[in-house]
Amino acid sequence: MTARPLPGAPAAEALLAETATRAARLPTPPHLAMVRLGEDPASVSYVRGKDRKAREVGLSSTVHALPETTTQEELLDLIARLNADDAVNGILVQLPLPAHVSEQAVLHAIDPRKDVDGFHPLNVGELWAGRPALRPCTPAGILYLLDYYGLPVAGQRAVVVGRSHIVGRPLAALLLERDATVTMAHSRTRDLGAVTREADLLLVAVGRAHLITPDMVKPGATVIDVGINRVSGENGKAHLTGDVRPDVAEVAGALTPVPGGVGPMTIAQLLANTVAAAEMQSGRRAAR
C-alpha cells in the first residue's frame, strides 16, 4: 500500500478562492491588522506572507512592526486602539512574544469579534459549546483539507496526539462537532501505539520528529501530520520533517506531506476568518 498524498496547496487555493468571492460581496474590503514585535526572521517571514496573501484575495492589510523593546502596556494600548477602530475587522498578534510580554494578557485583550486566531477564551468556550465563533486557524484548516479530499469525519474513530491550546485541543472539539469519536493522546499516554492503531483518522501535533512509526498506524488510516521539526541530515544540513515517519506511507491510506501539507491551510484559514469576522460585524452571518 502507498498512501494517497494530501498536499495542502490545492485545498488552500480552493479556500482562498472562496474567501476572495466572499470578500468581494462586502461593501468594503475586510481589513486585517497584524502586529509583530522585533525582527525574528521567522516572524518577519510569516507576517510578510500573510500580508501578501491577504492582498491577493482582496483584503486590506496593515502591519504594525514594533521594536522588541515595546512594553506590554504599549502593546495593549495599540490593541485597544485597533479594537475601537471600526475599519479593522481582524487582529492578529504574531507569536511568540518577547519574554517580558505576557502572551495570555495580549490574547485576552483582543476583541473576541476580531480574534481571527481564535485564541480568545470566549471563542474557545463557544467552540467547546458548539456555538458559532471564530475557530483556530490550523484545526479549522485541517477540517477543510479533509473535506476537500472527500475524506470522512462523521463516525470515524479519530485519535489526536497532542494537547496544545493552538492545535490539539481545538482540533478535538472540531472533530466532535463533526460527529467523530475522539480520543486525545499525548506524551504521557501509556502504550501510545496501542491507542493510535485504533484510529481511522490519526492527527499528530506534538512537535517531536518521527514520533509515529509504521507499526503505530492502522492499515488504511488517514494520517494528518501537523508537526514541523528542523533536524540535521547525514550531510549535516538541516531540513524539515514531521511528527510522522515518512515510511508510514507504506501503511496509511492517506498522508499529509511535511512540508507542504497542513502548513498552507493555516494562512488560508486566517484570511477566511478575517472575512467571517467582517461578515459577523456587518450582521451578514455568524462566524463558523
PDB file of N, CA, C and O in Angstrom, residues 19-87:
ATOM      1  N   THR A  19     -12.740  32.556  -0.238  1.00  0.00           N
ATOM      2  CA  THR A  19     -12.577  33.739   0.607  1.00  0.00           C
ATOM      3  C   THR A  19     -12.620  35.014  -0.230  1.00  0.00           C
ATOM      4  O   THR A  19     -13.241  36.014   0.157  1.00  0.00           O
ATOM      5  N   ALA A  20     -11.967  35.000  -1.386  1.00  0.00           N
ATOM      6  CA  ALA A  20     -11.975  36.166  -2.273  1.00  0.00           C
ATOM      7  C   ALA A  20     -13.392  36.486  -2.741  1.00  0.00           C
ATOM      8  O   ALA A  20     -13.797  37.654  -2.810  1.00  0.00           O
ATOM      9  N   THR A  21     -14.168  35.450  -3.063  1.00  0.00           N
ATOM     10  CA  THR A  21     -15.550  35.652  -3.503  1.00  0.00           C
ATOM     11  C   THR A  21     -16.384  36.280  -2.391  1.00  0.00           C
ATOM     12  O   THR A  21     -17.163  37.217  -2.625  1.00  0.00           O
ATOM     13  N   ARG A  22     -16.229  35.767  -1.166  1.00  0.00           N
ATOM     14  CA  ARG A  22     -16.973  36.307  -0.023  1.00  0.00           C
ATOM     15  C   ARG A  22     -16.547  37.744   0.274  1.00  0.00           C
ATOM     16  O   ARG A  22     -17.383  38.602   0.574  1.00  0.00           O
ATOM     17  N   ALA A  23     -15.243  38.007   0.199  1.00  0.00           N
ATOM     18  CA  ALA A  23     -14.751  39.359   0.472  1.00  0.00           C
ATOM     19  C   ALA A  23     -15.314  40.365  -0.525  1.00  0.00           C
ATOM     20  O   ALA A  23     -15.651  41.509  -0.162  1.00  0.00           O
ATOM     21  N   ALA A  24     -15.433  39.944  -1.784  1.00  0.00           N
ATOM     22  CA  ALA A  24     -15.921  40.850  -2.829  1.00  0.00           C
ATOM     23  C   ALA A  24     -17.383  41.224  -2.629  1.00  0.00           C
ATOM     24  O   ALA A  24     -17.843  42.241  -3.173  1.00  0.00           O
ATOM     25  N   ARG A  25     -18.142  40.433  -1.877  1.00  0.00           N
ATOM     26  CA  ARG A  25     -19.556  40.726  -1.645  1.00  0.00           C
ATOM     27  C   ARG A  25     -19.763  41.787  -0.561  1.00  0.00           C
ATOM     28  O   ARG A  25     -20.864  42.314  -0.411  1.00  0.00           O
ATOM     29  N   LEU A  26     -18.724  42.076   0.210  1.00  0.00           N
ATOM     30  CA  LEU A  26     -18.844  43.039   1.297  1.00  0.00           C
ATOM     31  C   LEU A  26     -18.696  44.468   0.774  1.00  0.00           C
ATOM     32  O   LEU A  26     -18.018  44.692  -0.241  1.00  0.00           O
ATOM     33  N   PRO A  27     -19.288  45.440   1.449  1.00  0.00           N
ATOM     34  CA  PRO A  27     -19.234  46.831   0.964  1.00  0.00           C
ATOM     35  C   PRO A  27     -17.817  47.383   0.862  1.00  0.00           C
ATOM     36  O   PRO A  27     -17.512  48.150  -0.044  1.00  0.00           O
ATOM     37  N   THR A  28     -16.965  46.993   1.802  1.00  0.00           N
ATOM     38  CA  THR A  28     -15.559  47.408   1.785  1.00  0.00           C
ATOM     39  C   THR A  28     -14.684  46.189   2.038  1.00  0.00           C
ATOM     40  O   THR A  28     -15.112  45.228   2.687  1.00  0.00           O
ATOM     41  N   PRO A  29     -13.456  46.193   1.557  1.00  0.00           N
ATOM     42  CA  PRO A  29     -12.581  45.036   1.781  1.00  0.00           C
ATOM     43  C   PRO A  29     -12.339  44.808   3.267  1.00  0.00           C
ATOM     44  O   PRO A  29     -12.039  45.754   4.006  1.00  0.00           O
ATOM     45  N   PRO A  30     -12.475  43.572   3.744  1.00  0.00           N
ATOM     46  CA  PRO A  30     -12.155  43.287   5.134  1.00  0.00           C
ATOM     47  C   PRO A  30     -10.708  43.677   5.438  1.00  0.00           C
ATOM     48  O   PRO A  30      -9.811  43.486   4.613  1.00  0.00           O
ATOM     49  N   HIS A  31     -10.499  44.238   6.623  1.00  0.00           N
ATOM     50  CA  HIS A  31      -9.193  44.776   6.988  1.00  0.00           C
ATOM     51  C   HIS A  31      -8.577  43.940   8.102  1.00  0.00           C
ATOM     52  O   HIS A  31      -9.147  43.810   9.187  1.00  0.00           O
ATOM     53  N   LEU A  32      -7.411  43.392   7.841  1.00  0.00           N
ATOM     54  CA  LEU A  32      -6.651  42.606   8.815  1.00  0.00           C
ATOM     55  C   LEU A  32      -5.489  43.438   9.333  1.00  0.00           C
ATOM     56  O   LEU A  32      -4.664  43.917   8.549  1.00  0.00           O
ATOM     57  N   ALA A  33      -5.413  43.615  10.655  1.00  0.00           N
ATOM     58  CA  ALA A  33      -4.293  44.317  11.283  1.00  0.00           C
ATOM     59  C   ALA A  33      -3.399  43.286  11.955  1.00  0.00           C
ATOM     60  O   ALA A  33      -3.865  42.498  12.786  1.00  0.00           O
ATOM     61  N   MET A  34      -2.126  43.278  11.585  1.00  0.00           N
ATOM     62  CA  MET A  34      -1.161  42.332  12.160  1.00  0.00           C
ATOM     63  C   MET A  34      -0.107  43.092  12.949  1.00  0.00           C
ATOM     64  O   MET A  34       0.372  44.143  12.508  1.00  0.00           O
ATOM     65  N   VAL A  35       0.234  42.560  14.103  1.00  0.00           N
ATOM     66  CA  VAL A  35       1.196  43.201  14.996  1.00  0.00           C
ATOM     67  C   VAL A  35       2.369  42.256  15.195  1.00  0.00           C
ATOM     68  O   VAL A  35       2.183  41.071  15.511  1.00  0.00           O
ATOM     69  N   ARG A  36       3.563  42.783  15.005  1.00  0.00           N
ATOM     70  CA  ARG A  36       4.791  41.992  15.182  1.00  0.00           C
ATOM     71  C   ARG A  36       5.756  42.769  16.056  1.00  0.00           C
ATOM     72  O   ARG A  36       5.979  43.955  15.850  1.00  0.00           O
ATOM     73  N   LEU A  37       6.347  42.068  17.038  1.00  0.00           N
ATOM     74  CA  LEU A  37       7.368  42.678  17.893  1.00  0.00           C
ATOM     75  C   LEU A  37       8.725  42.105  17.543  1.00  0.00           C
ATOM     76  O   LEU A  37       8.906  40.878  17.538  1.00  0.00           O
ATOM     77  N   GLY A  38       9.692  42.972  17.267  1.00  0.00           N
ATOM     78  CA  GLY A  38      11.045  42.510  16.993  1.00  0.00           C
ATOM     79  C   GLY A  38      11.247  42.087  15.554  1.00  0.00           C
ATOM     80  O   GLY A  38      10.345  42.186  14.708  1.00  0.00           O
ATOM     81  N   GLU A  39      12.450  41.595  15.281  1.00  0.00           N
ATOM     82  CA  GLU A  39      12.857  41.253  13.915  1.00  0.00           C
ATOM     83  C   GLU A  39      13.249  39.786  13.782  1.00  0.00           C
ATOM     84  O   GLU A  39      14.131  39.442  12.997  1.00  0.00           O
ATOM     85  N   ASP A  40      12.608  38.911  14.558  1.00  0.00           N
ATOM     86  CA  ASP A  40      12.864  37.480  14.395  1.00  0.00           C
ATOM     87  C   ASP A  40      12.599  37.085  12.947  1.00  0.00           C
ATOM     88  O   ASP A  40      11.512  37.357  12.416  1.00  0.00           O
ATOM     89  N   PRO A  41      13.565  36.466  12.268  1.00  0.00           N
ATOM     90  CA  PRO A  41      13.401  36.180  10.831  1.00  0.00           C
ATOM     91  C   PRO A  41      12.158  35.364  10.508  1.00  0.00           C
ATOM     92  O   PRO A  41      11.477  35.628   9.506  1.00  0.00           O
ATOM     93  N   ALA A  42      11.846  34.372  11.350  1.00  0.00           N
ATOM     94  CA  ALA A  42      10.669  33.545  11.082  1.00  0.00           C
ATOM     95  C   ALA A  42       9.391  34.376  11.187  1.00  0.00           C
ATOM     96  O   ALA A  42       8.503  34.293  10.327  1.00  0.00           O
ATOM     97  N   SER A  43       9.302  35.220  12.221  1.00  0.00           N
ATOM     98  CA  SER A  43       8.115  36.052  12.398  1.00  0.00           C
ATOM     99  C   SER A  43       7.969  37.054  11.264  1.00  0.00           C
ATOM    100  O   SER A  43       6.869  37.282  10.751  1.00  0.00           O
ATOM    101  N   VAL A  44       9.087  37.656  10.867  1.00  0.00           N
ATOM    102  CA  VAL A  44       9.059  38.605   9.753  1.00  0.00           C
ATOM    103  C   VAL A  44       8.549  37.908   8.486  1.00  0.00           C
ATOM    104  O   VAL A  44       7.694  38.437   7.762  1.00  0.00           O
ATOM    105  N   SER A  45       9.046  36.696   8.228  1.00  0.00           N
ATOM    106  CA  SER A  45       8.647  35.952   7.037  1.00  0.00           C
ATOM    107  C   SER A  45       7.168  35.569   7.090  1.00  0.00           C
ATOM    108  O   SER A  45       6.440  35.715   6.101  1.00  0.00           O
ATOM    109  N   TYR A  46       6.703  35.089   8.258  1.00  0.00           N
ATOM    110  CA  TYR A  46       5.302  34.679   8.390  1.00  0.00           C
ATOM    111  C   TYR A  46       4.364  35.860   8.155  1.00  0.00           C
ATOM    112  O   TYR A  46       3.377  35.742   7.416  1.00  0.00           O
ATOM    113  N   VAL A  47       4.666  36.986   8.771  1.00  0.00           N
ATOM    114  CA  VAL A  47       3.786  38.150   8.638  1.00  0.00           C
ATOM    115  C   VAL A  47       3.808  38.669   7.208  1.00  0.00           C
ATOM    116  O   VAL A  47       2.767  39.042   6.648  1.00  0.00           O
ATOM    117  N   ARG A  48       4.975  38.684   6.594  1.00  0.00           N
ATOM    118  CA  ARG A  48       5.057  39.132   5.198  1.00  0.00           C
ATOM    119  C   ARG A  48       4.202  38.239   4.290  1.00  0.00           C
ATOM    120  O   ARG A  48       3.496  38.729   3.404  1.00  0.00           O
ATOM    121  N   GLY A  49       4.269  36.933   4.521  1.00  0.00           N
ATOM    122  CA  GLY A  49       3.478  36.012   3.710  1.00  0.00           C
ATOM    123  C   GLY A  49       1.980  36.206   3.902  1.00  0.00           C
ATOM    124  O   GLY A  49       1.200  36.176   2.940  1.00  0.00           O
ATOM    125  N   LYS A  50       1.561  36.429   5.146  1.00  0.00           N
ATOM    126  CA  LYS A  50       0.147  36.666   5.413  1.00  0.00           C
ATOM    127  C   LYS A  50      -0.322  37.964   4.770  1.00  0.00           C
ATOM    128  O   LYS A  50      -1.423  38.037   4.209  1.00  0.00           O
ATOM    129  N   ASP A  51       0.512  38.993   4.839  1.00  0.00           N
ATOM    130  CA  ASP A  51       0.187  40.290   4.248  1.00  0.00           C
ATOM    131  C   ASP A  51       0.020  40.155   2.737  1.00  0.00           C
ATOM    132  O   ASP A  51      -0.942  40.680   2.151  1.00  0.00           O
ATOM    133  N   ARG A  52       0.939  39.436   2.112  1.00  0.00           N
ATOM    134  CA  ARG A  52       0.876  39.261   0.660  1.00  0.00           C
ATOM    135  C   ARG A  52      -0.383  38.493   0.249  1.00  0.00           C
ATOM    136  O   ARG A  52      -1.099  38.901  -0.680  1.00  0.00           O
ATOM    137  N   LYS A  53      -0.676  37.400   0.936  1.00  0.00           N
ATOM    138  CA  LYS A  53      -1.848  36.595   0.597  1.00  0.00           C
ATOM    139  C   LYS A  53      -3.143  37.370   0.824  1.00  0.00           C
ATOM    140  O   LYS A  53      -4.102  37.244   0.054  1.00  0.00           O
ATOM    141  N   ALA A  54      -3.175  38.170   1.895  1.00  0.00           N
ATOM    142  CA  ALA A  54      -4.374  38.966   2.170  1.00  0.00           C
ATOM    143  C   ALA A  54      -4.690  39.871   0.990  1.00  0.00           C
ATOM    144  O   ALA A  54      -5.841  39.962   0.541  1.00  0.00           O
ATOM    145  N   ARG A  55      -3.671  40.529   0.485  1.00  0.00           N
ATOM    146  CA  ARG A  55      -3.884  41.454  -0.633  1.00  0.00           C
ATOM    147  C   ARG A  55      -4.264  40.701  -1.906  1.00  0.00           C
ATOM    148  O   ARG A  55      -5.049  41.202  -2.722  1.00  0.00           O
ATOM    149  N   GLU A  56      -3.722  39.512  -2.087  1.00  0.00           N
ATOM    150  CA  GLU A  56      -4.034  38.720  -3.276  1.00  0.00           C
ATOM    151  C   GLU A  56      -5.513  38.349  -3.350  1.00  0.00           C
ATOM    152  O   GLU A  56      -6.068  38.206  -4.448  1.00  0.00           O
ATOM    153  N   VAL A  57      -6.155  38.161  -2.192  1.00  0.00           N
ATOM    154  CA  VAL A  57      -7.566  37.756  -2.206  1.00  0.00           C
ATOM    155  C   VAL A  57      -8.506  38.931  -1.983  1.00  0.00           C
ATOM    156  O   VAL A  57      -9.708  38.740  -1.758  1.00  0.00           O
ATOM    157  N   GLY A  58      -7.990  40.163  -2.048  1.00  0.00           N
ATOM    158  CA  GLY A  58      -8.846  41.332  -1.990  1.00  0.00           C
ATOM    159  C   GLY A  58      -9.080  41.904  -0.618  1.00  0.00           C
ATOM    160  O   GLY A  58      -9.981  42.742  -0.437  1.00  0.00           O
ATOM    161  N   LEU A  59      -8.299  41.487   0.361  1.00  0.00           N
ATOM    162  CA  LEU A  59      -8.396  42.075   1.689  1.00  0.00           C
ATOM    163  C   LEU A  59      -7.428  43.246   1.797  1.00  0.00           C
ATOM    164  O   LEU A  59      -6.446  43.320   1.053  1.00  0.00           O
ATOM    165  N   SER A  60      -7.693  44.161   2.711  1.00  0.00           N
ATOM    166  CA  SER A  60      -6.702  45.180   3.037  1.00  0.00           C
ATOM    167  C   SER A  60      -5.959  44.710   4.282  1.00  0.00           C
ATOM    168  O   SER A  60      -6.513  43.996   5.120  1.00  0.00           O
ATOM    169  N   SER A  61      -4.701  45.100   4.369  1.00  0.00           N
ATOM    170  CA  SER A  61      -3.854  44.585   5.439  1.00  0.00           C
ATOM    171  C   SER A  61      -2.907  45.669   5.912  1.00  0.00           C
ATOM    172  O   SER A  61      -2.361  46.421   5.105  1.00  0.00           O
ATOM    173  N   THR A  62      -2.739  45.740   7.230  1.00  0.00           N
ATOM    174  CA  THR A  62      -1.800  46.678   7.824  1.00  0.00           C
ATOM    175  C   THR A  62      -0.884  45.917   8.769  1.00  0.00           C
ATOM    176  O   THR A  62      -1.363  45.116   9.582  1.00  0.00           O
ATOM    177  N   VAL A  63       0.412  46.143   8.663  1.00  0.00           N
ATOM    178  CA  VAL A  63       1.389  45.506   9.549  1.00  0.00           C
ATOM    179  C   VAL A  63       1.940  46.564  10.500  1.00  0.00           C
ATOM    180  O   VAL A  63       2.475  47.586  10.062  1.00  0.00           O
ATOM    181  N   HIS A  64       1.796  46.307  11.776  1.00  0.00           N
ATOM    182  CA  HIS A  64       2.358  47.176  12.813  1.00  0.00           C
ATOM    183  C   HIS A  64       3.631  46.500  13.323  1.00  0.00           C
ATOM    184  O   HIS A  64       3.571  45.567  14.137  1.00  0.00           O
ATOM    185  N   ALA A  65       4.767  46.922  12.810  1.00  0.00           N
ATOM    186  CA  ALA A  65       6.066  46.344  13.189  1.00  0.00           C
ATOM    187  C   ALA A  65       6.648  47.172  14.327  1.00  0.00           C
ATOM    188  O   ALA A  65       7.096  48.307  14.112  1.00  0.00           O
ATOM    189  N   LEU A  66       6.650  46.614  15.521  1.00  0.00           N
ATOM    190  CA  LEU A  66       7.103  47.328  16.708  1.00  0.00           C
ATOM    191  C   LEU A  66       8.467  46.810  17.144  1.00  0.00           C
ATOM    192  O   LEU A  66       8.807  45.641  16.913  1.00  0.00           O
ATOM    193  N   PRO A  67       9.255  47.633  17.810  1.00  0.00           N
ATOM    194  CA  PRO A  67      10.544  47.160  18.314  1.00  0.00           C
ATOM    195  C   PRO A  67      10.355  46.096  19.397  1.00  0.00           C
ATOM    196  O   PRO A  67       9.331  46.072  20.085  1.00  0.00           O
ATOM    197  N   GLU A  68      11.339  45.230  19.524  1.00  0.00           N
ATOM    198  CA  GLU A  68      11.273  44.171  20.531  1.00  0.00           C
ATOM    199  C   GLU A  68      11.186  44.746  21.941  1.00  0.00           C
ATOM    200  O   GLU A  68      10.679  44.095  22.861  1.00  0.00           O
ATOM    201  N   THR A  69      11.659  45.978  22.127  1.00  0.00           N
ATOM    202  CA  THR A  69      11.647  46.611  23.436  1.00  0.00           C
ATOM    203  C   THR A  69      10.292  47.221  23.799  1.00  0.00           C
ATOM    204  O   THR A  69      10.133  47.785  24.892  1.00  0.00           O
ATOM    205  N   THR A  70       9.318  47.112  22.904  1.00  0.00           N
ATOM    206  CA  THR A  70       7.975  47.625  23.196  1.00  0.00           C
ATOM    207  C   THR A  70       7.461  47.015  24.491  1.00  0.00           C
ATOM    208  O   THR A  70       7.536  45.804  24.698  1.00  0.00           O
ATOM    209  N   THR A  71       6.943  47.846  25.381  1.00  0.00           N
ATOM    210  CA  THR A  71       6.445  47.334  26.658  1.00  0.00           C
ATOM    211  C   THR A  71       5.084  46.682  26.474  1.00  0.00           C
ATOM    212  O   THR A  71       4.381  46.910  25.479  1.00  0.00           O
ATOM    213  N   GLN A  72       4.721  45.879  27.460  1.00  0.00           N
ATOM    214  CA  GLN A  72       3.410  45.251  27.425  1.00  0.00           C
ATOM    215  C   GLN A  72       2.309  46.309  27.401  1.00  0.00           C
ATOM    216  O   GLN A  72       1.316  46.172  26.672  1.00  0.00           O
ATOM    217  N   GLU A  73       2.471  47.356  28.187  1.00  0.00           N
ATOM    218  CA  GLU A  73       1.469  48.419  28.238  1.00  0.00           C
ATOM    219  C   GLU A  73       1.320  49.095  26.880  1.00  0.00           C
ATOM    220  O   GLU A  73       0.191  49.407  26.455  1.00  0.00           O
ATOM    221  N   GLU A  74       2.426  49.322  26.183  1.00  0.00           N
ATOM    222  CA  GLU A  74       2.359  49.941  24.863  1.00  0.00           C
ATOM    223  C   GLU A  74       1.649  49.035  23.865  1.00  0.00           C
ATOM    224  O   GLU A  74       0.859  49.499  23.028  1.00  0.00           O
ATOM    225  N   LEU A  75       1.932  47.746  23.950  1.00  0.00           N
ATOM    226  CA  LEU A  75       1.274  46.797  23.057  1.00  0.00           C
ATOM    227  C   LEU A  75      -0.222  46.728  23.342  1.00  0.00           C
ATOM    228  O   LEU A  75      -1.048  46.740  22.414  1.00  0.00           O
ATOM    229  N   LEU A  76      -0.591  46.676  24.611  1.00  0.00           N
ATOM    230  CA  LEU A  76      -2.012  46.626  24.973  1.00  0.00           C
ATOM    231  C   LEU A  76      -2.730  47.901  24.547  1.00  0.00           C
ATOM    232  O   LEU A  76      -3.910  47.855  24.162  1.00  0.00           O
ATOM    233  N   ASP A  77      -2.032  49.023  24.585  1.00  0.00           N
ATOM    234  CA  ASP A  77      -2.621  50.281  24.137  1.00  0.00           C
ATOM    235  C   ASP A  77      -2.911  50.239  22.643  1.00  0.00           C
ATOM    236  O   ASP A  77      -3.978  50.696  22.183  1.00  0.00           O
ATOM    237  N   LEU A  78      -1.987  49.673  21.862  1.00  0.00           N
ATOM    238  CA  LEU A  78      -2.225  49.528  20.423  1.00  0.00           C
ATOM    239  C   LEU A  78      -3.415  48.610  20.169  1.00  0.00           C
ATOM    240  O   LEU A  78      -4.282  48.910  19.324  1.00  0.00           O
ATOM    241  N   ILE A  79      -3.481  47.499  20.884  1.00  0.00           N
ATOM    242  CA  ILE A  79      -4.598  46.571  20.700  1.00  0.00           C
ATOM    243  C   ILE A  79      -5.920  47.250  21.025  1.00  0.00           C
ATOM    244  O   ILE A  79      -6.924  47.075  20.310  1.00  0.00           O
ATOM    245  N   ALA A  80      -5.937  48.066  22.081  1.00  0.00           N
ATOM    246  CA  ALA A  80      -7.161  48.789  22.438  1.00  0.00           C
ATOM    247  C   ALA A  80      -7.587  49.723  21.312  1.00  0.00           C
ATOM    248  O   ALA A  80      -8.787  49.850  21.001  1.00  0.00           O
ATOM    249  N   ARG A  81      -6.622  50.387  20.680  1.00  0.00           N
ATOM    250  CA  ARG A  81      -6.944  51.281  19.568  1.00  0.00           C
ATOM    251  C   ARG A  81      -7.497  50.493  18.375  1.00  0.00           C
ATOM    252  O   ARG A  81      -8.434  50.940  17.708  1.00  0.00           O
ATOM    253  N   LEU A  82      -6.906  49.337  18.099  1.00  0.00           N
ATOM    254  CA  LEU A  82      -7.387  48.503  16.992  1.00  0.00           C
ATOM    255  C   LEU A  82      -8.775  47.944  17.298  1.00  0.00           C
ATOM    256  O   LEU A  82      -9.630  47.842  16.408  1.00  0.00           O
ATOM    257  N   ASN A  83      -9.011  47.574  18.558  1.00  0.00           N
ATOM    258  CA  ASN A  83     -10.344  47.109  18.959  1.00  0.00           C
ATOM    259  C   ASN A  83     -11.397  48.173  18.683  1.00  0.00           C
ATOM    260  O   ASN A  83     -12.517  47.872  18.254  1.00  0.00           O
ATOM    261  N   ALA A  84     -11.049  49.422  18.954  1.00  0.00           N
ATOM    262  CA  ALA A  84     -12.006  50.524  18.837  1.00  0.00           C
ATOM    263  C   ALA A  84     -12.174  51.028  17.410  1.00  0.00           C
ATOM    264  O   ALA A  84     -13.105  51.786  17.131  1.00  0.00           O
ATOM    265  N   ASP A  85     -11.309  50.601  16.516  1.00  0.00           N
ATOM    266  CA  ASP A  85     -11.329  51.084  15.130  1.00  0.00           C
ATOM    267  C   ASP A  85     -12.296  50.241  14.305  1.00  0.00           C
ATOM    268  O   ASP A  85     -12.034  49.070  14.008  1.00  0.00           O
ATOM    269  N   ASP A  86     -13.417  50.820  13.914  1.00  0.00           N
ATOM    270  CA  ASP A  86     -14.425  50.072  13.154  1.00  0.00           C
ATOM    271  C   ASP A  86     -13.932  49.643  11.780  1.00  0.00           C
ATOM    272  O   ASP A  86     -14.526  48.751  11.159  1.00  0.00           O
ATOM    273  N   ALA A  87     -12.869  50.266  11.294  1.00  0.00           N
ATOM    274  CA  ALA A  87     -12.324  49.892   9.992  1.00  0.00           C
ATOM    275  C   ALA A  87     -11.497  48.611  10.070  1.00  0.00           C
ATOM    276  O   ALA A  87     -11.170  48.026   9.032  1.00  0.00           O
TER     277      ALA A  87
END
